[in-house]
PDB file of C-alpha atoms and ligand atoms in Angstrom:
ATOM      1  CA  MET A   1     -15.174  81.840 190.367  1.00 51.00           C
ATOM      2  CA  THR A   2     -15.646  84.696 187.936  1.00 56.00           C
ATOM      3  CA  THR A   3     -14.876  88.300 188.742  1.00 71.00           C
ATOM      4  CA  ALA A   4     -16.908  91.232 187.441  1.00 83.00           C
ATOM      5  CA  SER A   5     -15.647  92.807 184.240  1.00 96.00           C
ATOM      6  CA  PHE A   6     -15.908  96.468 183.389  1.00 98.00           C
ATOM      7  CA  CYS A   7     -15.567  98.811 180.460  1.00 98.00           C
ATOM      8  CA  ASP A   8     -15.159 102.592 180.219  1.00 98.00           C
ATOM      9  CA  LEU A   9     -16.542 103.908 176.946  1.00 98.00           C
ATOM     10  CA  HIS A  10     -15.831 107.629 177.284  1.00 98.00           C
ATOM     11  CA  MET A  11     -12.399 109.226 177.678  1.00 98.00           C
ATOM     12  CA  HIS A  12     -10.092 111.841 176.199  1.00 96.00           C
ATOM     13  CA  SER A  13      -6.404 111.967 175.299  1.00 95.00           C
ATOM     14  CA  THR A  14      -3.947 114.699 174.338  1.00 92.00           C
ATOM     15  CA  ALA A  15      -5.429 114.456 170.824  1.00 92.00           C
ATOM     16  CA  SER A  16      -8.201 116.637 172.325  1.00 92.00           C
ATOM     17  CA  ASP A  17      -8.387 118.038 175.854  1.00 92.00           C
ATOM     18  CA  GLY A  18      -7.117 115.126 177.920  1.00 93.00           C
ATOM     19  CA  THR A  19      -3.654 115.112 179.488  1.00 92.00           C
ATOM     20  CA  ASP A  20      -2.577 111.508 178.756  1.00 95.00           C
ATOM     21  CA  ALA A  21      -1.109 110.518 175.403  1.00 94.00           C
ATOM     22  CA  PRO A  22      -3.235 108.036 173.422  1.00 95.00           C
ATOM     23  CA  GLU A  23      -0.517 105.371 173.696  1.00 96.00           C
ATOM     24  CA  ASP A  24      -0.499 105.658 177.505  1.00 97.00           C
ATOM     25  CA  LEU A  25      -4.229 105.116 177.994  1.00 98.00           C
ATOM     26  CA  PRO A  26      -4.302 101.311 177.512  1.00 98.00           C
ATOM     27  CA  ARG A  27      -1.836 100.816 180.385  1.00 98.00           C
ATOM     28  CA  LEU A  28      -3.769 103.183 182.651  1.00 98.00           C
ATOM     29  CA  CYS A  29      -7.055 101.466 181.743  1.00 98.00           C
ATOM     30  CA  GLN A  30      -5.626  98.067 182.502  1.00 97.00           C
ATOM     31  CA  ALA A  31      -4.312  99.311 185.845  1.00 97.00           C
ATOM     32  CA  ALA A  32      -7.807 100.646 186.605  1.00 98.00           C
ATOM     33  CA  GLY A  33      -9.206  97.137 186.173  1.00 97.00           C
ATOM     34  CA  LEU A  34     -10.863  97.633 182.799  1.00 98.00           C
ATOM     35  CA  SER A  35     -11.374  94.843 180.270  1.00 98.00           C
ATOM     36  CA  ALA A  36     -12.344  97.213 177.464  1.00 98.00           C
ATOM     37  CA  PHE A  37     -12.312 100.945 176.797  1.00 98.00           C
ATOM     38  CA  ALA A  38     -13.112 103.501 174.116  1.00 98.00           C
ATOM     39  CA  LEU A  39     -11.138 106.578 173.153  1.00 98.00           C
ATOM     40  CA  THR A  40     -13.676 109.340 172.388  1.00 98.00           C
ATOM     41  CA  ASP A  41     -11.717 112.518 171.756  1.00 96.00           C
ATOM     42  CA  HIS A  42     -13.621 115.694 170.924  1.00 95.00           C
ATOM     43  CA  ASP A  43     -14.097 116.102 167.180  1.00 94.00           C
ATOM     44  CA  THR A  44     -11.087 114.010 166.161  1.00 95.00           C
ATOM     45  CA  THR A  45      -9.879 110.437 165.698  1.00 95.00           C
ATOM     46  CA  ALA A  46      -6.235 111.562 165.526  1.00 93.00           C
ATOM     47  CA  GLY A  47      -5.303 109.492 168.604  1.00 94.00           C
ATOM     48  CA  VAL A  48      -7.142 106.291 167.679  1.00 96.00           C
ATOM     49  CA  ALA A  49      -4.427 104.468 165.696  1.00 96.00           C
ATOM     50  CA  ARG A  50      -1.741 105.015 168.355  1.00 95.00           C
ATOM     51  CA  CYS A  51      -4.118 103.996 171.121  1.00 97.00           C
ATOM     52  CA  ALA A  52      -5.257 100.895 169.229  1.00 98.00           C
ATOM     53  CA  ALA A  53      -1.678  99.757 168.644  1.00 97.00           C
ATOM     54  CA  ALA A  54      -0.780 100.115 172.337  1.00 97.00           C
ATOM     55  CA  ALA A  55      -3.995  98.353 173.380  1.00 98.00           C
ATOM     56  CA  LYS A  56      -3.218  95.425 171.090  1.00 98.00           C
ATOM     57  CA  LYS A  57       0.189  94.950 172.712  1.00 97.00           C
ATOM     58  CA  LEU A  58      -1.391  94.824 176.164  1.00 96.00           C
ATOM     59  CA  LYS A  59      -4.287  92.640 174.985  1.00 94.00           C
ATOM     60  CA  ILE A  60      -6.921  95.037 176.305  1.00 97.00           C
ATOM     61  CA  ASP A  61     -10.073  95.390 174.229  1.00 98.00           C
ATOM     62  CA  PHE A  62     -10.183  98.725 172.399  1.00 98.00           C
ATOM     63  CA  VAL A  63     -13.155 100.559 170.868  1.00 98.00           C
ATOM     64  CA  PRO A  64     -12.429 103.305 168.326  1.00 98.00           C
ATOM     65  CA  GLY A  65     -14.632 106.315 169.053  1.00 98.00           C
ATOM     66  CA  ILE A  66     -15.251 110.032 168.765  1.00 98.00           C
ATOM     67  CA  GLU A  67     -17.324 112.685 170.579  1.00 98.00           C
ATOM     68  CA  LEU A  68     -18.800 115.205 168.159  1.00 96.00           C
ATOM     69  CA  SER A  69     -20.094 118.594 169.336  1.00 93.00           C
ATOM     70  CA  ALA A  70     -23.289 119.309 167.438  1.00 92.00           C
ATOM     71  CA  ASN A  71     -25.654 122.237 167.365  1.00 85.00           C
ATOM     72  CA  PRO A  72     -28.142 121.812 170.222  1.00 80.00           C
ATOM     73  CA  ASP A  73     -30.745 123.887 168.425  1.00 74.00           C
ATOM     74  CA  LEU A  74     -32.644 121.007 166.864  1.00 68.00           C
ATOM     75  CA  GLU A  75     -35.680 123.039 165.821  1.00 62.00           C
ATOM     76  CA  LYS A  76     -33.719 126.022 164.557  1.00 57.00           C
ATOM     77  CA  THR A  77     -35.679 128.317 166.830  1.00 47.00           C
ATOM     78  CA  GLY A  78     -34.516 130.652 169.524  1.00 48.00           C
ATOM     79  CA  GLN A  79     -31.087 130.953 171.057  1.00 51.00           C
ATOM     80  CA  PRO A  80     -29.260 127.633 171.196  1.00 52.00           C
ATOM     81  CA  GLN A  81     -28.258 126.687 174.722  1.00 63.00           C
ATOM     82  CA  GLY A  82     -26.339 123.936 176.428  1.00 71.00           C
ATOM     83  CA  SER A  83     -24.293 121.390 174.579  1.00 80.00           C
ATOM     84  CA  LEU A  84     -25.201 118.461 172.394  1.00 92.00           C
ATOM     85  CA  HIS A  85     -22.405 115.929 172.354  1.00 96.00           C
ATOM     86  CA  LEU A  86     -22.819 112.775 170.296  1.00 97.00           C
ATOM     87  CA  LEU A  87     -20.637 109.750 170.890  1.00 98.00           C
ATOM     88  CA  GLY A  88     -19.687 107.450 168.033  1.00 98.00           C
ATOM     89  CA  HIS A  89     -18.426 103.981 168.994  1.00 98.00           C
ATOM     90  CA  PHE A  90     -16.984 101.264 166.760  1.00 98.00           C
ATOM     91  CA  ILE A  91     -16.342 103.781 163.998  1.00 98.00           C
ATOM     92  CA  ASP A  92     -13.881 103.475 161.152  1.00 98.00           C
ATOM     93  CA  PRO A  93     -11.512 106.237 162.331  1.00 97.00           C
ATOM     94  CA  ASP A  94     -10.370 106.966 158.787  1.00 96.00           C
ATOM     95  CA  HIS A  95     -13.798 107.430 157.245  1.00 97.00           C
ATOM     96  CA  ALA A  96     -13.766 110.307 154.736  1.00 97.00           C
ATOM     97  CA  HIS A  97     -16.919 112.081 155.945  1.00 96.00           C
ATOM     98  CA  LEU A  98     -15.768 112.008 159.571  1.00 96.00           C
ATOM     99  CA  ALA A  99     -12.373 113.335 158.502  1.00 95.00           C
ATOM    100  CA  GLU A 100     -14.055 116.169 156.621  1.00 95.00           C
ATOM    101  CA  ILE A 101     -16.181 117.046 159.671  1.00 95.00           C
ATOM    102  CA  SER A 102     -13.088 117.008 161.909  1.00 92.00           C
ATOM    103  CA  LYS A 103     -11.360 119.390 159.580  1.00 90.00           C
ATOM    104  CA  ARG A 104     -14.352 121.740 159.578  1.00 91.00           C
ATOM    105  CA  LEU A 105     -14.673 121.685 163.370  1.00 90.00           C
ATOM    106  CA  LEU A 106     -10.940 122.277 163.737  1.00 87.00           C
ATOM    107  CA  LYS A 107     -11.308 125.341 161.561  1.00 86.00           C
ATOM    108  CA  ALA A 108     -14.273 126.544 163.634  1.00 88.00           C
ATOM    109  CA  ARG A 109     -12.112 126.217 166.749  1.00 88.00           C
ATOM    110  CA  ALA A 110      -9.244 128.073 165.091  1.00 85.00           C
ATOM    111  CA  GLN A 111     -11.656 130.946 164.504  1.00 89.00           C
ATOM    112  CA  ARG A 112     -13.370 130.780 167.874  1.00 92.00           C
ATOM    113  CA  ASN A 113     -10.379 130.492 170.203  1.00 93.00           C
ATOM    114  CA  PRO A 114      -8.785 133.852 169.252  1.00 94.00           C
ATOM    115  CA  LEU A 115     -12.220 135.503 169.716  1.00 95.00           C
ATOM    116  CA  ILE A 116     -12.389 134.148 173.263  1.00 97.00           C
ATOM    117  CA  ILE A 117      -8.858 135.448 173.922  1.00 97.00           C
ATOM    118  CA  GLU A 118      -9.881 138.834 172.518  1.00 97.00           C
ATOM    119  CA  LYS A 119     -12.868 138.999 174.877  1.00 97.00           C
ATOM    120  CA  LEU A 120     -10.643 138.022 177.805  1.00 97.00           C
ATOM    121  CA  ASN A 121      -8.151 140.738 176.883  1.00 97.00           C
ATOM    122  CA  GLU A 122     -10.991 143.265 176.786  1.00 97.00           C
ATOM    123  CA  LEU A 123     -11.860 142.180 180.317  1.00 96.00           C
ATOM    124  CA  GLY A 124      -8.289 142.893 181.384  1.00 96.00           C
ATOM    125  CA  VAL A 125      -7.220 139.253 181.472  1.00 97.00           C
ATOM    126  CA  ARG A 126      -3.816 139.206 179.832  1.00 96.00           C
ATOM    127  CA  ILE A 127      -3.329 135.915 178.092  1.00 97.00           C
ATOM    128  CA  THR A 128      -2.302 135.296 174.491  1.00 96.00           C
ATOM    129  CA  TYR A 129      -3.388 132.702 171.951  1.00 92.00           C
ATOM    130  CA  ASP A 130       0.242 131.569 171.644  1.00 91.00           C
ATOM    131  CA  GLU A 131       0.294 130.710 175.349  1.00 94.00           C
ATOM    132  CA  VAL A 132      -2.777 128.521 174.835  1.00 94.00           C
ATOM    133  CA  VAL A 133      -1.337 126.839 171.730  1.00 90.00           C
ATOM    134  CA  ASP A 134       1.899 126.241 173.597  1.00 90.00           C
ATOM    135  CA  LEU A 135       0.069 124.502 176.414  1.00 90.00           C
ATOM    136  CA  ALA A 136      -2.249 122.435 174.211  1.00 87.00           C
ATOM    137  CA  ALA A 137       0.161 121.510 171.448  1.00 82.00           C
ATOM    138  CA  PRO A 138       3.762 122.128 172.483  1.00 80.00           C
ATOM    139  CA  GLY A 139       5.971 122.823 169.500  1.00 76.00           C
ATOM    140  CA  MET A 140       3.123 123.898 167.230  1.00 74.00           C
ATOM    141  CA  THR A 141       2.460 127.450 166.113  1.00 70.00           C
ATOM    142  CA  ALA A 142      -0.880 129.146 165.461  1.00 67.00           C
ATOM    143  CA  ALA A 143       0.054 128.993 161.764  1.00 67.00           C
ATOM    144  CA  ASP A 144       0.476 125.185 161.930  1.00 64.00           C
ATOM    145  CA  LEU A 145      -3.010 124.950 163.386  1.00 63.00           C
ATOM    146  CA  GLU A 146      -4.492 127.085 160.676  1.00 61.00           C
ATOM    147  CA  ALA A 147      -2.816 124.804 158.132  1.00 58.00           C
ATOM    148  CA  GLY A 148      -5.065 122.064 159.514  1.00 54.00           C
ATOM    149  CA  ASP A 149      -2.534 120.124 161.544  1.00 54.00           C
ATOM    150  CA  HIS A 150      -4.279 117.975 164.091  1.00 58.00           C
ATOM    151  CA  ALA A 151      -4.572 119.410 167.575  1.00 71.00           C
ATOM    152  CA  ILE A 152      -7.891 120.104 169.178  1.00 84.00           C
ATOM    153  CA  ILE A 153      -7.589 123.239 171.254  1.00 88.00           C
ATOM    154  CA  GLY A 154     -10.546 123.780 173.508  1.00 90.00           C
ATOM    155  CA  ARG A 155     -11.752 125.884 176.366  1.00 95.00           C
ATOM    156  CA  PRO A 156     -10.144 123.592 178.974  1.00 94.00           C
ATOM    157  CA  HIS A 157      -6.741 124.614 177.579  1.00 94.00           C
ATOM    158  CA  ILE A 158      -7.673 128.295 177.854  1.00 97.00           C
ATOM    159  CA  GLY A 159      -8.916 127.576 181.386  1.00 97.00           C
ATOM    160  CA  GLN A 160      -5.614 125.931 182.253  1.00 96.00           C
ATOM    161  CA  VAL A 161      -3.689 129.025 181.128  1.00 97.00           C
ATOM    162  CA  LEU A 162      -5.999 131.165 183.288  1.00 97.00           C
ATOM    163  CA  VAL A 163      -5.171 128.923 186.255  1.00 97.00           C
ATOM    164  CA  ASN A 164      -1.434 128.902 185.502  1.00 96.00           C
ATOM    165  CA  LYS A 165      -1.358 132.684 185.313  1.00 97.00           C
ATOM    166  CA  GLY A 166      -3.285 133.063 188.548  1.00 97.00           C
ATOM    167  CA  TYR A 167      -6.439 134.636 187.138  1.00 98.00           C
ATOM    168  CA  VAL A 168      -8.587 131.857 188.592  1.00 97.00           C
ATOM    169  CA  LYS A 169      -8.071 129.111 191.157  1.00 96.00           C
ATOM    170  CA  SER A 170      -9.521 126.245 189.098  1.00 95.00           C
ATOM    171  CA  ILE A 171     -10.644 125.333 185.607  1.00 94.00           C
ATOM    172  CA  HIS A 172     -14.138 125.174 187.016  1.00 94.00           C
ATOM    173  CA  GLU A 173     -13.855 128.824 188.100  1.00 97.00           C
ATOM    174  CA  ALA A 174     -12.496 129.685 184.633  1.00 97.00           C
ATOM    175  CA  PHE A 175     -15.690 128.257 183.126  1.00 96.00           C
ATOM    176  CA  SER A 176     -18.107 129.906 185.532  1.00 96.00           C
ATOM    177  CA  ARG A 177     -16.455 133.324 185.406  1.00 97.00           C
ATOM    178  CA  TYR A 178     -15.167 133.536 181.862  1.00 97.00           C
ATOM    179  CA  ILE A 179     -15.427 130.816 179.265  1.00 96.00           C
ATOM    180  CA  GLY A 180     -18.528 128.780 180.183  1.00 93.00           C
ATOM    181  CA  SER A 181     -21.851 129.437 178.440  1.00 86.00           C
ATOM    182  CA  HIS A 182     -22.732 132.039 181.084  1.00 89.00           C
ATOM    183  CA  GLY A 183     -19.223 133.448 181.306  1.00 94.00           C
ATOM    184  CA  ALA A 184     -18.165 136.941 180.275  1.00 95.00           C
ATOM    185  CA  ALA A 185     -15.876 135.749 177.446  1.00 96.00           C
ATOM    186  CA  TYR A 186     -18.151 133.037 176.055  1.00 93.00           C
ATOM    187  CA  GLU A 187     -18.149 132.408 172.348  1.00 90.00           C
ATOM    188  CA  ARG A 188     -20.343 129.833 170.583  1.00 83.00           C
ATOM    189  CA  LYS A 189     -19.125 127.155 168.182  1.00 77.00           C
ATOM    190  CA  ASP A 190     -21.948 125.387 166.391  1.00 68.00           C
ATOM    191  CA  THR A 191     -21.108 124.365 162.900  1.00 75.00           C
ATOM    192  CA  LEU A 192     -22.306 120.788 162.822  1.00 92.00           C
ATOM    193  CA  SER A 193     -25.970 119.781 162.800  1.00 91.00           C
ATOM    194  CA  ALA A 194     -27.079 116.789 164.845  1.00 93.00           C
ATOM    195  CA  ALA A 195     -28.440 115.245 161.631  1.00 94.00           C
ATOM    196  CA  GLU A 196     -25.075 115.350 159.902  1.00 95.00           C
ATOM    197  CA  ALA A 197     -23.183 114.122 162.973  1.00 96.00           C
ATOM    198  CA  ILE A 198     -25.492 111.098 163.299  1.00 97.00           C
ATOM    199  CA  HIS A 199     -25.341 110.392 159.590  1.00 97.00           C
ATOM    200  CA  ALA A 200     -21.537 110.558 159.486  1.00 98.00           C
ATOM    201  CA  ILE A 201     -21.108 108.203 162.467  1.00 98.00           C
ATOM    202  CA  HIS A 202     -23.451 105.721 160.800  1.00 98.00           C
ATOM    203  CA  GLU A 203     -21.597 106.010 157.515  1.00 97.00           C
ATOM    204  CA  ALA A 204     -18.403 105.232 159.414  1.00 98.00           C
ATOM    205  CA  GLY A 205     -20.050 102.041 160.722  1.00 97.00           C
ATOM    206  CA  GLY A 206     -20.538 103.347 164.243  1.00 98.00           C
ATOM    207  CA  ILE A 207     -23.219 103.436 166.931  1.00 98.00           C
ATOM    208  CA  VAL A 208     -24.417 106.938 167.925  1.00 98.00           C
ATOM    209  CA  SER A 209     -25.305 107.828 171.502  1.00 98.00           C
ATOM    210  CA  LEU A 210     -26.329 111.016 173.218  1.00 98.00           C
ATOM    211  CA  ALA A 211     -23.482 111.881 175.598  1.00 98.00           C
ATOM    212  CA  HIS A 212     -24.182 113.056 179.183  1.00 97.00           C
ATOM    213  CA  PRO A 213     -27.866 114.066 178.658  1.00 96.00           C
ATOM    214  CA  VAL A 214     -27.687 116.071 181.884  1.00 95.00           C
ATOM    215  CA  GLN A 215     -25.633 118.659 179.953  1.00 92.00           C
ATOM    216  CA  VAL A 216     -28.333 119.089 177.305  1.00 91.00           C
ATOM    217  CA  LYS A 217     -30.248 122.174 178.336  1.00 86.00           C
ATOM    218  CA  HIS A 218     -33.726 121.084 179.487  1.00 89.00           C
ATOM    219  CA  ASP A 219     -36.193 122.457 182.003  1.00 89.00           C
ATOM    220  CA  SER A 220     -38.189 119.284 182.414  1.00 90.00           C
ATOM    221  CA  ASN A 221     -38.052 115.594 181.704  1.00 91.00           C
ATOM    222  CA  ALA A 222     -40.741 116.110 179.064  1.00 92.00           C
ATOM    223  CA  GLN A 223     -38.537 118.591 177.262  1.00 91.00           C
ATOM    224  CA  LEU A 224     -35.608 116.190 177.281  1.00 93.00           C
ATOM    225  CA  GLU A 225     -37.923 113.460 175.977  1.00 95.00           C
ATOM    226  CA  HIS A 226     -38.880 115.739 173.126  1.00 93.00           C
ATOM    227  CA  ILE A 227     -35.221 116.345 172.257  1.00 93.00           C
ATOM    228  CA  VAL A 228     -34.442 112.629 172.411  1.00 95.00           C
ATOM    229  CA  ALA A 229     -37.465 111.882 170.203  1.00 95.00           C
ATOM    230  CA  ARG A 230     -36.103 114.299 167.601  1.00 94.00           C
ATOM    231  CA  LEU A 231     -32.683 112.643 167.781  1.00 95.00           C
ATOM    232  CA  VAL A 232     -34.268 109.200 167.457  1.00 96.00           C
ATOM    233  CA  ASP A 233     -35.969 110.391 164.269  1.00 95.00           C
ATOM    234  CA  LEU A 234     -32.518 111.345 163.037  1.00 95.00           C
ATOM    235  CA  GLY A 235     -31.148 107.877 163.826  1.00 97.00           C
ATOM    236  CA  LEU A 236     -29.890 107.990 167.432  1.00 97.00           C
ATOM    237  CA  ASP A 237     -29.008 104.488 168.692  1.00 98.00           C
ATOM    238  CA  GLY A 238     -28.191 104.995 172.343  1.00 98.00           C
ATOM    239  CA  ILE A 239     -28.010 107.109 175.490  1.00 98.00           C
ATOM    240  CA  GLU A 240     -25.095 107.510 177.850  1.00 98.00           C
ATOM    241  CA  THR A 241     -26.760 106.667 181.140  1.00 98.00           C
ATOM    242  CA  ARG A 242     -23.698 106.384 183.402  1.00 98.00           C
ATOM    243  CA  HIS A 243     -21.422 109.422 183.431  1.00 98.00           C
ATOM    244  CA  SER A 244     -19.457 111.335 186.063  1.00 98.00           C
ATOM    245  CA  ASP A 245     -21.935 114.236 185.945  1.00 97.00           C
ATOM    246  CA  HIS A 246     -24.942 111.969 186.567  1.00 98.00           C
ATOM    247  CA  THR A 247     -26.456 111.383 189.993  1.00 97.00           C
ATOM    248  CA  PRO A 248     -27.992 107.974 190.745  1.00 97.00           C
ATOM    249  CA  ALA A 249     -31.401 109.591 190.079  1.00 97.00           C
ATOM    250  CA  ASP A 250     -30.165 110.794 186.679  1.00 97.00           C
ATOM    251  CA  VAL A 251     -28.953 107.300 185.801  1.00 98.00           C
ATOM    252  CA  GLU A 252     -32.397 105.933 186.620  1.00 97.00           C
ATOM    253  CA  ARG A 253     -34.149 108.683 184.655  1.00 97.00           C
ATOM    254  CA  PHE A 254     -31.962 108.193 181.566  1.00 98.00           C
ATOM    255  CA  THR A 255     -32.223 104.404 181.747  1.00 98.00           C
ATOM    256  CA  LYS A 256     -36.025 104.772 181.636  1.00 97.00           C
ATOM    257  CA  LEU A 257     -35.661 107.142 178.696  1.00 97.00           C
ATOM    258  CA  ALA A 258     -33.549 104.542 176.878  1.00 98.00           C
ATOM    259  CA  GLU A 259     -36.162 101.857 177.562  1.00 98.00           C
ATOM    260  CA  ARG A 260     -38.968 104.083 176.400  1.00 97.00           C
ATOM    261  CA  PHE A 261     -37.276 104.743 173.025  1.00 98.00           C
ATOM    262  CA  LYS A 262     -35.761 101.239 172.755  1.00 98.00           C
ATOM    263  CA  LEU A 263     -32.265 102.700 172.747  1.00 98.00           C
ATOM    264  CA  MET A 264     -29.026 101.038 173.752  1.00 98.00           C
ATOM    265  CA  VAL A 265     -27.248 102.295 176.856  1.00 98.00           C
ATOM    266  CA  THR A 266     -23.629 103.290 177.127  1.00 98.00           C
ATOM    267  CA  GLY A 267     -21.511 104.674 179.924  1.00 98.00           C
ATOM    268  CA  GLY A 268     -18.129 105.986 180.856  1.00 98.00           C
ATOM    269  CA  SER A 269     -16.145 108.240 183.097  1.00 98.00           C
ATOM    270  CA  ASP A 270     -15.309 111.058 180.634  1.00 98.00           C
ATOM    271  CA  TYR A 271     -11.756 110.853 181.955  1.00 98.00           C
ATOM    272  CA  HIS A 272      -9.596 113.835 180.928  1.00 96.00           C
ATOM    273  CA  GLY A 273      -6.379 112.936 182.784  1.00 95.00           C
ATOM    274  CA  SER A 274      -5.143 115.439 185.342  1.00 90.00           C
ATOM    275  CA  ARG A 275      -7.293 118.255 183.958  1.00 84.00           C
ATOM    276  CA  LYS A 276     -10.346 116.946 185.824  1.00 86.00           C
ATOM    277  CA  SER A 277     -10.673 114.914 188.982  1.00 90.00           C
ATOM    278  CA  ILE A 278     -12.346 111.960 187.320  1.00 97.00           C
ATOM    279  CA  ALA A 279     -10.959 108.435 187.614  1.00 98.00           C
ATOM    280  CA  LEU A 280     -10.928 105.767 184.935  1.00 98.00           C
ATOM    281  CA  ASN A 281     -13.490 103.010 185.569  1.00 98.00           C
ATOM    282  CA  SER A 282     -15.268 105.199 188.132  1.00 98.00           C
ATOM    283  CA  GLN A 283     -18.615 104.414 186.507  1.00 98.00           C
ATOM    284  CA  ARG A 284     -18.191 100.619 186.814  1.00 97.00           C
ATOM    285  CA  VAL A 285     -19.915 100.009 183.471  1.00 98.00           C
ATOM    286  CA  PRO A 286     -20.505  96.260 182.956  1.00 98.00           C
ATOM    287  CA  LEU A 287     -18.527  94.794 180.062  1.00 98.00           C
ATOM    288  CA  LYS A 288     -21.743  93.496 178.503  1.00 98.00           C
ATOM    289  CA  VAL A 289     -22.662  97.106 177.630  1.00 98.00           C
ATOM    290  CA  CYS A 290     -19.641  97.180 175.343  1.00 98.00           C
ATOM    291  CA  HIS A 291     -20.437  93.767 173.871  1.00 98.00           C
ATOM    292  CA  ALA A 292     -24.052  94.707 173.113  1.00 97.00           C
ATOM    293  CA  MET A 293     -22.837  97.757 171.239  1.00 97.00           C
ATOM    294  CA  ARG A 294     -20.261  95.741 169.329  1.00 97.00           C
ATOM    295  CA  ASP A 295     -22.934  93.202 168.300  1.00 97.00           C
ATOM    296  CA  ALA A 296     -25.179  96.018 167.073  1.00 96.00           C
ATOM    297  CA  ALA A 297     -22.343  97.654 165.137  1.00 95.00           C
ATOM    298  CA  THR A 298     -21.386  94.347 163.529  1.00 91.00           C
ATOM    299  CA  SER A 299     -24.948  93.472 162.557  1.00 87.00           C
ATOM    300  CA  THR A 300     -25.538  96.760 160.754  1.00 74.00           C
ATOM    301  CA  ARG A 301     -22.399  96.428 158.629  1.00 67.00           C
TER     302      ARG A 301
HETATM  303  P1  AMP B 401     -14.924 123.176 173.938  1.00 76.20           P
HETATM  304  O1  AMP B 401     -14.848 121.848 173.243  1.00 76.20           O
HETATM  305  O2  AMP B 401     -13.777 124.046 173.646  1.00 76.20           O
HETATM  306  O3  AMP B 401     -16.242 123.848 173.733  1.00 76.20           O
HETATM  307  O4  AMP B 401     -14.819 122.837 175.501  1.00 76.20           O
HETATM  308  C1  AMP B 401     -15.721 121.894 176.033  1.00 76.20           C
HETATM  309  C2  AMP B 401     -15.031 121.064 177.096  1.00 76.20           C
HETATM  310  O5  AMP B 401     -14.849 121.862 178.237  1.00 76.20           O
HETATM  311  C3  AMP B 401     -15.878 119.905 177.546  1.00 76.20           C
HETATM  312  O6  AMP B 401     -15.539 118.772 176.860  1.00 76.20           O
HETATM  313  C4  AMP B 401     -15.490 119.722 178.959  1.00 76.20           C
HETATM  314  O7  AMP B 401     -14.389 118.841 179.001  1.00 76.20           O
HETATM  315  C5  AMP B 401     -14.996 121.064 179.415  1.00 76.20           C
HETATM  316  N1  AMP B 401     -15.948 121.759 180.307  1.00 76.20           N
HETATM  317  C6  AMP B 401     -17.166 122.257 180.012  1.00 76.20           C
HETATM  318  N2  AMP B 401     -17.720 122.874 181.085  1.00 76.20           N
HETATM  319  C7  AMP B 401     -16.815 122.755 182.097  1.00 76.20           C
HETATM  320  C8  AMP B 401     -16.777 123.186 183.470  1.00 76.20           C
HETATM  321  N3  AMP B 401     -17.788 123.869 184.030  1.00 76.20           N
HETATM  322  N4  AMP B 401     -15.685 122.879 184.213  1.00 76.20           N
HETATM  323  C9  AMP B 401     -14.660 122.192 183.665  1.00 76.20           C
HETATM  324  N5  AMP B 401     -14.628 121.764 182.392  1.00 76.20           N
HETATM  325  C10 AMP B 401     -15.681 122.035 181.596  1.00 76.20           C
HETATM  326 FE1   FE B 402     -13.559 117.701 177.178  1.00 76.20          FE
HETATM  327 FE1   FE B 403     -18.856 115.836 176.270  1.00 76.20          FE
HETATM  328 ZN1   ZN B 404     -16.155 113.740 176.779  1.00 76.20          ZN
END
């Protein structure tokens, strides 16, 4: 008798805005019944080596990955809205172009985060950048971060400080009231074009997928199709069909979209540890999804 095997191809560690250390994830994945998993931290591969080493010890299949935030304004018209996150799977985590992009995005964050804090202060919310740094990267100073030391500090960390200091009841409330795209202290961060993100993941030997399409701002299915068509022109390989933000109807809609453009499908929980109430392996992604992607990555090398 064979039992079903699953993979989870989307999760975060303390190298970005997750709460579990990269070396702890393999054990947690194994306990969640996974046969394979990918670490896809925001804009960095800093956790990949440690995670890979721990995975090897436990004999759980590991996929090196990244989730790059790109500019959603594909046509360079109008006000960019929503987010455009691109997943890279089976990448060489040490590839020079990816490393250069990480450095640039880190710098963009180092500029953006203090601006968000400034806006919050203007609104009477008394938090400091040091408090955020302390929470996200204990032991590091703002100066260390500016020197390019690896630590992705994102809005979830700012949200956590807002919760800890009692300004909001949840990170979700922090986003809707303050730091989300419609919040009063919102600040954009769009330094990477989709074209360059796709190109860099390919250069690093990876497969590129559009993460959680539901988060890409679109008013109709036709509009999303148009965006996907543009990304396909730029080299997109896949679509994340199963994700914690997707309803069953979304999964069906995005699976059809993948079929229509002959794209691969990927899926994952987008686990962030205790910062979000999302469980590992909650998307029950069949292991063959991971294997199909591995075959494609191997054949293009
Ligand atoms: P940043 O990378 O700093 O722009 O922050 C983006 C991250 O914030 C995403 O990866 C999500 O993990 C998280 N996020 C975005 N919107 C929300 C929300 N409404 N509630 C909770 N977390 C969110
Ligand atoms: Fe995140
Ligand atoms: Fe994302
Ligand atoms: Zn993610």
